[in-house]
Coordinates of C-alpha atoms in Angstrom, one line a residue:
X1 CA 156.6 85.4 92.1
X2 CA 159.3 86.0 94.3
X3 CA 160.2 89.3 96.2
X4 CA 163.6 91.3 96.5
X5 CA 165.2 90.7 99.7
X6 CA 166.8 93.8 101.1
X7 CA 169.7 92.4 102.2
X8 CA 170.5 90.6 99.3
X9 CA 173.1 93.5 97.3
X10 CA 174.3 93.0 93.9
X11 CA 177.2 94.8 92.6
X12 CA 175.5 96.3 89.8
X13 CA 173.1 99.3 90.0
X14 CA 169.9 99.3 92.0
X15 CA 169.6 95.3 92.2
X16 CA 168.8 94.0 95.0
X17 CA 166.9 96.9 96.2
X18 CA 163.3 96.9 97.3
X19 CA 161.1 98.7 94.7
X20 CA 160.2 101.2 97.2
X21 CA 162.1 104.5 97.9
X22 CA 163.2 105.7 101.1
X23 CA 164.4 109.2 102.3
X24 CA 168.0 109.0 101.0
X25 CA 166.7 107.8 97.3
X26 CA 164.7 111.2 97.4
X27 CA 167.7 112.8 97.8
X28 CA 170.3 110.7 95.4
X29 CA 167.1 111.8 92.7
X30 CA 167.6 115.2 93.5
X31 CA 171.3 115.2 93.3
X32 CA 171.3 113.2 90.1
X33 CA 168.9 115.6 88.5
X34 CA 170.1 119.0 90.2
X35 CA 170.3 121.0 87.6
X36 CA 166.7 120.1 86.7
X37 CA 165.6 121.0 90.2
X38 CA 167.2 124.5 91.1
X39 CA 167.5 126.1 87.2
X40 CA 163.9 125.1 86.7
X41 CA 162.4 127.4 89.6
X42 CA 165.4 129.9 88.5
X43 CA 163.7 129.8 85.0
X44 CA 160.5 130.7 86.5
X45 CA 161.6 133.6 88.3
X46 CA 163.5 135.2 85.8
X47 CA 160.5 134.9 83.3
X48 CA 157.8 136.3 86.2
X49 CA 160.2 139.5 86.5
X50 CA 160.6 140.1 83.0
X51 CA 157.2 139.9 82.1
X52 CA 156.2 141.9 85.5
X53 CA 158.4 144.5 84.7
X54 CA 155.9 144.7 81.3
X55 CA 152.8 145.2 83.7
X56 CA 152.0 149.3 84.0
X57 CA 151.8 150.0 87.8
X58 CA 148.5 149.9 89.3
X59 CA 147.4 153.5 91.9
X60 CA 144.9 152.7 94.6
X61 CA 143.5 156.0 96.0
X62 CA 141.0 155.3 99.0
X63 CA 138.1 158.0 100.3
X64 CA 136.2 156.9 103.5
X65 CA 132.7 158.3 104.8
X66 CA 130.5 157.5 107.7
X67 CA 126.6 157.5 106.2
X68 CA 124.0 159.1 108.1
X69 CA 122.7 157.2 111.3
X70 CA 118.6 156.5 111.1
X71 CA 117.9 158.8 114.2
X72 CA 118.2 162.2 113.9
X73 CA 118.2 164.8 116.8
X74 CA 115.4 166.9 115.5
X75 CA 113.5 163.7 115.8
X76 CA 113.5 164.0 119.5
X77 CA 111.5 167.3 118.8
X78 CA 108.7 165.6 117.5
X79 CA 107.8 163.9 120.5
X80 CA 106.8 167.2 122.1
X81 CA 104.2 167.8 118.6
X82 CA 102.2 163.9 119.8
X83 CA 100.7 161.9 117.4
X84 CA 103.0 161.2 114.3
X85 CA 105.4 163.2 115.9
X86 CA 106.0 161.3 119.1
X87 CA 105.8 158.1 116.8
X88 CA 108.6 158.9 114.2
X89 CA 111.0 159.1 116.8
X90 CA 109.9 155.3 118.4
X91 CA 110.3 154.2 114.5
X92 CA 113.6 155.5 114.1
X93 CA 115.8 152.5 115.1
X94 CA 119.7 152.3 115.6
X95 CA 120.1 149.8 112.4
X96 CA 122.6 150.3 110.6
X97 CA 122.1 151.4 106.8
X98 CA 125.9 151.4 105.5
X99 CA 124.5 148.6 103.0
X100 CA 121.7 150.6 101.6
X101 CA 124.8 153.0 100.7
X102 CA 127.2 150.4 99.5
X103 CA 124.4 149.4 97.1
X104 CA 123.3 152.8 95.7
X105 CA 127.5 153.6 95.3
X106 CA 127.4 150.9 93.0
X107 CA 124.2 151.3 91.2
X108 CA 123.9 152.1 87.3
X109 CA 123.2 155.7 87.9
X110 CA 126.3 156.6 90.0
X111 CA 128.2 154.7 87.8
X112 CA 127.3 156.2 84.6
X113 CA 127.1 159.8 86.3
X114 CA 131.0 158.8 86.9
X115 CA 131.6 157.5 83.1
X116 CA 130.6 160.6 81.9
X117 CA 132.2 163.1 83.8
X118 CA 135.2 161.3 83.5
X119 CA 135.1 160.3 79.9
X120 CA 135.7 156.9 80.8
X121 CA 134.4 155.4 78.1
X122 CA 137.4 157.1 76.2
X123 CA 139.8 156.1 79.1
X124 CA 138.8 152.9 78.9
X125 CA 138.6 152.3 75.2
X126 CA 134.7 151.1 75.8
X127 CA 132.5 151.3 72.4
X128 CA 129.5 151.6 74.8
X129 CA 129.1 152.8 78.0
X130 CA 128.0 149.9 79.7
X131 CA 131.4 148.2 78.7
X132 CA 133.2 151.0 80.3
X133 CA 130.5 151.1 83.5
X134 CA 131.5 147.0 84.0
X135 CA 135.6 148.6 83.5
X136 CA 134.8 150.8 86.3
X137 CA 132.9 148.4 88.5
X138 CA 136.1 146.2 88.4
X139 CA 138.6 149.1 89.2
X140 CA 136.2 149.6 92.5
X141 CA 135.9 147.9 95.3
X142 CA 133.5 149.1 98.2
X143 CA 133.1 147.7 101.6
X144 CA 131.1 148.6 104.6
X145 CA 133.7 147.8 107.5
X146 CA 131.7 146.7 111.2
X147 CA 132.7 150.0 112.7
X148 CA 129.9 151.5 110.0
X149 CA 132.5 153.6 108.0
X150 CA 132.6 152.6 104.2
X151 CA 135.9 152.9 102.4
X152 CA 135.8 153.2 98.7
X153 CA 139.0 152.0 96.9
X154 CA 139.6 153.0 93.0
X155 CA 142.9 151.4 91.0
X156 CA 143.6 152.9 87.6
X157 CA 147.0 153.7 86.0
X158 CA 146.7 157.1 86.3
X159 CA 147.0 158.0 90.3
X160 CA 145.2 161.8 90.1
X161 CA 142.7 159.9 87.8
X162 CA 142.3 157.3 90.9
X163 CA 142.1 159.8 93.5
X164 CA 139.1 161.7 91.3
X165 CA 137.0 158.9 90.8
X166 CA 137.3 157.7 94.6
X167 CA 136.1 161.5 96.2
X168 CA 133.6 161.4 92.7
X169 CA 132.1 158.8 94.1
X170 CA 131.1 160.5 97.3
X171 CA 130.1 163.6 95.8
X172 CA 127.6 161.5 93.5
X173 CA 126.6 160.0 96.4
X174 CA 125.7 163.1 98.1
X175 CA 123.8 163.9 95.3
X176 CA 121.8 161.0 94.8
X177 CA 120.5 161.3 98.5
X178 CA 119.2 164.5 98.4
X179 CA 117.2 163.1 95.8
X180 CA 115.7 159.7 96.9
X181 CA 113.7 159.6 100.0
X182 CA 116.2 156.9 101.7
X183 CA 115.9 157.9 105.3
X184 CA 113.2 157.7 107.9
X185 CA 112.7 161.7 107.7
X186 CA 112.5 161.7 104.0
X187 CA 109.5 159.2 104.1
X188 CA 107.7 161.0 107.2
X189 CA 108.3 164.2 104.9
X190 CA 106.6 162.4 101.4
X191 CA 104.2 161.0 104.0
X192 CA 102.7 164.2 105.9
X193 CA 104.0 166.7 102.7
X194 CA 100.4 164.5 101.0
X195 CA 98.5 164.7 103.7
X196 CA 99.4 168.7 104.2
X197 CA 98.1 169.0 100.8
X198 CA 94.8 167.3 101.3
X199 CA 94.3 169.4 104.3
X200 CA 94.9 172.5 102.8
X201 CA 92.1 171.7 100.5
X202 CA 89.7 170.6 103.1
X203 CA 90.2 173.9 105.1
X204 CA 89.9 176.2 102.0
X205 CA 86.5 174.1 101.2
X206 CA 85.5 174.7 104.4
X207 CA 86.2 178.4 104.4
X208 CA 84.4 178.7 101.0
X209 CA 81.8 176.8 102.6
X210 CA 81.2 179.2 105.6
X211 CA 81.5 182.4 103.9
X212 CA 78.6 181.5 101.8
X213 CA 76.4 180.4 104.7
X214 CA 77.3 183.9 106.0
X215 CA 75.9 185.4 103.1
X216 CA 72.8 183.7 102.7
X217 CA 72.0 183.6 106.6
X218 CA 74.0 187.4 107.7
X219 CA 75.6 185.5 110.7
X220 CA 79.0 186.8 111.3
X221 CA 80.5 185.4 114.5
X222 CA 79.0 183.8 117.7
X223 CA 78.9 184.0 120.9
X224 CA 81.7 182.8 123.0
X225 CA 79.7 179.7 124.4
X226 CA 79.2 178.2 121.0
X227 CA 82.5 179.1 120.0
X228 CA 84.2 177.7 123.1
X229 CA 82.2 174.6 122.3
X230 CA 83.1 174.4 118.7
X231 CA 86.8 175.2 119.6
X232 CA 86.8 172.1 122.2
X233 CA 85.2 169.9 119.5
X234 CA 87.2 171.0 116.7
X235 CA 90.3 170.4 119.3
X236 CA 89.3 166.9 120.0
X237 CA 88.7 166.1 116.2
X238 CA 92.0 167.7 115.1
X239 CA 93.8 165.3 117.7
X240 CA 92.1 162.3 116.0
X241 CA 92.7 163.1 113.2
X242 CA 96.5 163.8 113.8
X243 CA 97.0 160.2 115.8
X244 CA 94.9 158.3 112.6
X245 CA 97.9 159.5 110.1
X246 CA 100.3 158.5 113.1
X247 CA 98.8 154.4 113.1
X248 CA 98.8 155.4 109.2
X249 CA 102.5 156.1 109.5
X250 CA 102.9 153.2 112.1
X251 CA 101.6 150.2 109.4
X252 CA 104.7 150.9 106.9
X253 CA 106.9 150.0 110.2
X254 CA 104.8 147.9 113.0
X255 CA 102.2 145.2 113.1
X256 CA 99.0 145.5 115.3
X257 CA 100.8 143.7 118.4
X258 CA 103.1 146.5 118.3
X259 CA 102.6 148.7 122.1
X260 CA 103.1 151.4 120.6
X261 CA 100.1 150.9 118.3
X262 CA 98.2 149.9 120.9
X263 CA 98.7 152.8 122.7
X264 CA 97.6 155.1 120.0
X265 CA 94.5 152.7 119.3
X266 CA 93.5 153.3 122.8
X267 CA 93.6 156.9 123.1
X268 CA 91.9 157.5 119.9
X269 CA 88.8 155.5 121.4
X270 CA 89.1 157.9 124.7
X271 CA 89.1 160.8 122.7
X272 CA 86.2 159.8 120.5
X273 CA 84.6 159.1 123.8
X274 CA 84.6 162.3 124.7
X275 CA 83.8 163.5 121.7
X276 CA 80.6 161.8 121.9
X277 CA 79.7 163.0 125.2
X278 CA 80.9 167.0 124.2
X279 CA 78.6 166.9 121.2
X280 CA 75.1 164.9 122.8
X281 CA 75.9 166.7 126.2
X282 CA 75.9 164.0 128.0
X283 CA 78.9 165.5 130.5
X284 CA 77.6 165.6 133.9
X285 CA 80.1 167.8 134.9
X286 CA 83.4 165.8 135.6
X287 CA 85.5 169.0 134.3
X288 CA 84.8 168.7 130.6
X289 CA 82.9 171.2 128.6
X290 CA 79.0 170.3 128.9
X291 CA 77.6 172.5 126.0
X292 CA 75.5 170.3 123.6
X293 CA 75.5 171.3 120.2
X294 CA 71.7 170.6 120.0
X295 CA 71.6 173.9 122.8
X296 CA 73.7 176.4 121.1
X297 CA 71.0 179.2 121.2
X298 CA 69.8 181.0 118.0
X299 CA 71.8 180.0 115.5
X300 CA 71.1 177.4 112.3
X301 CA 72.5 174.4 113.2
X302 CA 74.5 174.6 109.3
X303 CA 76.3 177.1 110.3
X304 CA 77.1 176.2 113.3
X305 CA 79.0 173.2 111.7
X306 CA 80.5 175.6 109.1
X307 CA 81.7 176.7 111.9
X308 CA 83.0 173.9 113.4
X309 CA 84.3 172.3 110.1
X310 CA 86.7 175.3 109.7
X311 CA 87.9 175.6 113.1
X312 CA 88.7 171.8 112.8
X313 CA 90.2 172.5 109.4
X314 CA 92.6 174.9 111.1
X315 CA 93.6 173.0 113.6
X316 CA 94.6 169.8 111.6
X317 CA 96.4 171.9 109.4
X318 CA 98.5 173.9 111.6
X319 CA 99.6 170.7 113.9
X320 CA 100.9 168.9 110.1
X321 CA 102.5 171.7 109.0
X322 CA 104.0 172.1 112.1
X323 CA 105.2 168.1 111.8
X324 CA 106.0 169.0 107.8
X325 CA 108.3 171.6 108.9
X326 CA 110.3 169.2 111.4
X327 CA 110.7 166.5 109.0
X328 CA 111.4 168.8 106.6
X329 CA 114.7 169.9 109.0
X330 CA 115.5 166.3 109.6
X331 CA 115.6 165.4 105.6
X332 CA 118.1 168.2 105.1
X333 CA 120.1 167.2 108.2
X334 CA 120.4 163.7 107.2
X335 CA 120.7 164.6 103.8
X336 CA 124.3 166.2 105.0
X337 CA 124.8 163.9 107.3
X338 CA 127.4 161.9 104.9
X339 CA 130.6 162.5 106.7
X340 CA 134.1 162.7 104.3
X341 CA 136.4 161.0 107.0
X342 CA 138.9 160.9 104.8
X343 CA 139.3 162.5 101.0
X344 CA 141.2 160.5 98.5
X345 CA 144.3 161.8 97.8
X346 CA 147.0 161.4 95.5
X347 CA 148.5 157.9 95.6
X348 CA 152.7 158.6 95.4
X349 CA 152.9 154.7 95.6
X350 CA 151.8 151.9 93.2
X351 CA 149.6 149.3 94.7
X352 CA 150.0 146.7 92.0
X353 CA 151.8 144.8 90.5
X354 CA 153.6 143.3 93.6
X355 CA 156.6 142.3 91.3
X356 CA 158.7 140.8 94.5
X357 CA 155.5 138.4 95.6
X358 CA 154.9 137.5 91.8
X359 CA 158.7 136.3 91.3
X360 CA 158.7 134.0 94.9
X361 CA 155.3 132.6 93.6
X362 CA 156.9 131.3 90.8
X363 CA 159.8 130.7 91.9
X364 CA 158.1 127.5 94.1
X365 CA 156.1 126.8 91.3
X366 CA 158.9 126.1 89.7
X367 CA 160.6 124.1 91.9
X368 CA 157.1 122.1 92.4
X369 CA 157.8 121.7 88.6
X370 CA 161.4 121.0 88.6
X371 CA 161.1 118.5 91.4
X372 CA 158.0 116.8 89.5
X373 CA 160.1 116.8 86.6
X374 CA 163.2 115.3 88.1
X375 CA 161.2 112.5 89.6
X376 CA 159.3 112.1 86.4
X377 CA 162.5 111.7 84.4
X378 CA 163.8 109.0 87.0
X379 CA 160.7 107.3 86.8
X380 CA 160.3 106.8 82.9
X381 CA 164.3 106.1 83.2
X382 CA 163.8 102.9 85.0
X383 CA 160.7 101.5 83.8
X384 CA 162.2 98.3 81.8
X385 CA 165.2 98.1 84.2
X386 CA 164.9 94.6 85.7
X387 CA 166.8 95.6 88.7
X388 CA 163.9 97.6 89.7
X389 CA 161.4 94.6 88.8
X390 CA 160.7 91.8 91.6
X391 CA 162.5 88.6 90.3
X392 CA 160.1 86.5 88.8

């Protein structure tokens, strides 16, 4: 087989020629075939702006709000309280809970709260109302931006109808919080809320169980030695008992290794210590109270710990109420602590279609298509010419 030389022109056509184009074939293809190349992409854009022109204009209305940060200021109050007190505020971290919120603004419940007070599933032409709970899912679109504030976008035709569902988002939202225990104050307030009810029980068992150890031995009060003693012990016990639920808060957030639980471990052992040494009198006066139970004079050693039992009763109670309270005041501050930055309002401009962007799309697609086309018509034209072969 022999090959074309290039410099070897025949009169007629492409003869002659080497089989492969160059620049200037390119555009002798184009010329020959121009009204291939520029109607074609012409074509396209006509079509894509009649058929945008079909599309119903599409509202965006946008509502932004800055969720509650995990530590509260009344926090810092319960540092003063010790034990579960001083601990909620070392568990209260800076992370950042914007996802928890993107994910409850687009769980089932706020979304069918939403199709029914809107009567989506009418809006929507949706036979059930998951159908029109997926239709309002895709209308939405939430993001939790790195500056913590979460923007909540809503298209529908309609643009009051977009600017309703955007702010009915928050306020469903709002609501939903003040019903789940979410935040770090919520669970301290589930957490000591049970353990204020089991001490409420103990004390009133304990009163029930001292008034009838009055009755049966006539003792009504003591003297104030024994009940100085059995106010330091029921003290000491009351503290223990109040930095146990603090390591039993500490476990849902912190492993053993943690300082913090250290800490606490180590000065519940002190204060059993002493304790110990308050109730066997084994104080040899370093400033501590000395009394020994086993010396309290005259009295039956039962109701001296009837005694003792209620006095310790009172004392556990009124610190967790106290701690109750406090969380109790940082639930409902967090609770409306999700900020509106910015209501939805009325779009007065569409957001969709983008008719203009849709007709230059298409319009180079369609010259991609029209020059494809033009080459492809060139191509098919000279397969068989034997000008275009290599002579054989």
């Amino acid at each position: 087989m022999s090959t074309v030389n290039p410099s070897n022109n025949s009169g007629d056509g492409m003869a002659g020629k080497s089989e492969y184009l160059n620049i200037f074939d390119f555009f002798k293809i184009i010329k020959k075939n121009k009204r291939i190349v520029f109607l074609t992409p012409l074509a396209f854009a006509v079509a894509t702006a009649a058929v945008s022109m079909l599309l119903p204009n599409i509202y965006t209305a946008s509502a932004k709000i800055l969720p509650p940060q995990s530590q509260s200021g009344a926090s810092q109050l319960l540092g003063q309280l010790g034990g579960l007190g001083g601990l909620a505020g070392a568990a209260l971290g800076s992370k950042n809970t914007g996802e928890t919120y993107v994910g409850m603004l687009g769980s089932r419940t706020v979304g069918d709260n939403l199709v029914q007070r809107f009567n989506l599933m009418e809006i929507y032409k949706a036979d059930f109302k998951s159908d029109a709970r997926k239709a309002l899912k895709k209308a939405t679109t939430i993001t939790n931006g790195r500056d913590g504030i979460i923007v909540i976008d809503v298209d529908d035709k309609n643009p009051e109808r977009a600017a309703l569902l955007a702010n009915g988002y928050v306020q469903e939202l709002q609501k939903l919080t003040e019903s789940l225990a979410i935040t770090e104050a919520s669970k301290r307030r589930l957490f000591l809320e049970k353990r204020l009810g089991e001490s409420k029980k103990a004390l009133d068992e304990s009163e029930l169980a001292l008034k009838e150890i009055q009755e049966k031995t006539g003792l009504i009060k003591l003297d104030g030695q024994a009940q100085a003693t059995i106010t330091a012990i029921a003290m000491i016990k009351s503290q223990i008992a109040s930095k146990e639920v603090a390591l039993a808060a500490m476990r849902t957030f912190a492993t053993a290794d943690n300082p913090l639980y250290i800490q606490n471990r180590q000065e519940i052992n002190g204060l059993r210590a002493q304790l110990e040494k308050v109730e066997r009198g084994t104080n040899q006066g370093n400033g501590d109270i000395s009394i020994s139970t086993e010396k309290l004079p005259g009295l039956g050693m039962e109701y001296i710990r009837k005694v003792r039992d209620v006095k310790y009763n009172e004392l556990l109670f009124e610190n967790l109420a106290k701690q109750f309270e406090i969380a109790r005041i940082d639930e409902a501050r967090d609770s409306s602590m999700i900020q509106v930055l910015d209501d939805a309002v009325i779009p007065d401009r569409k957001s969709k279609p983008t008719r203009s962007i849709l007709v230059m799309i298409f319009l180079m697609l369609g010259g991609i298509v029209g020059l494809v086309w033009a080459f492809s018509k060139e191509a098919l034209t000279q397969v068989g010419n034997p000008f275009l072969k290599n002579n054989e």
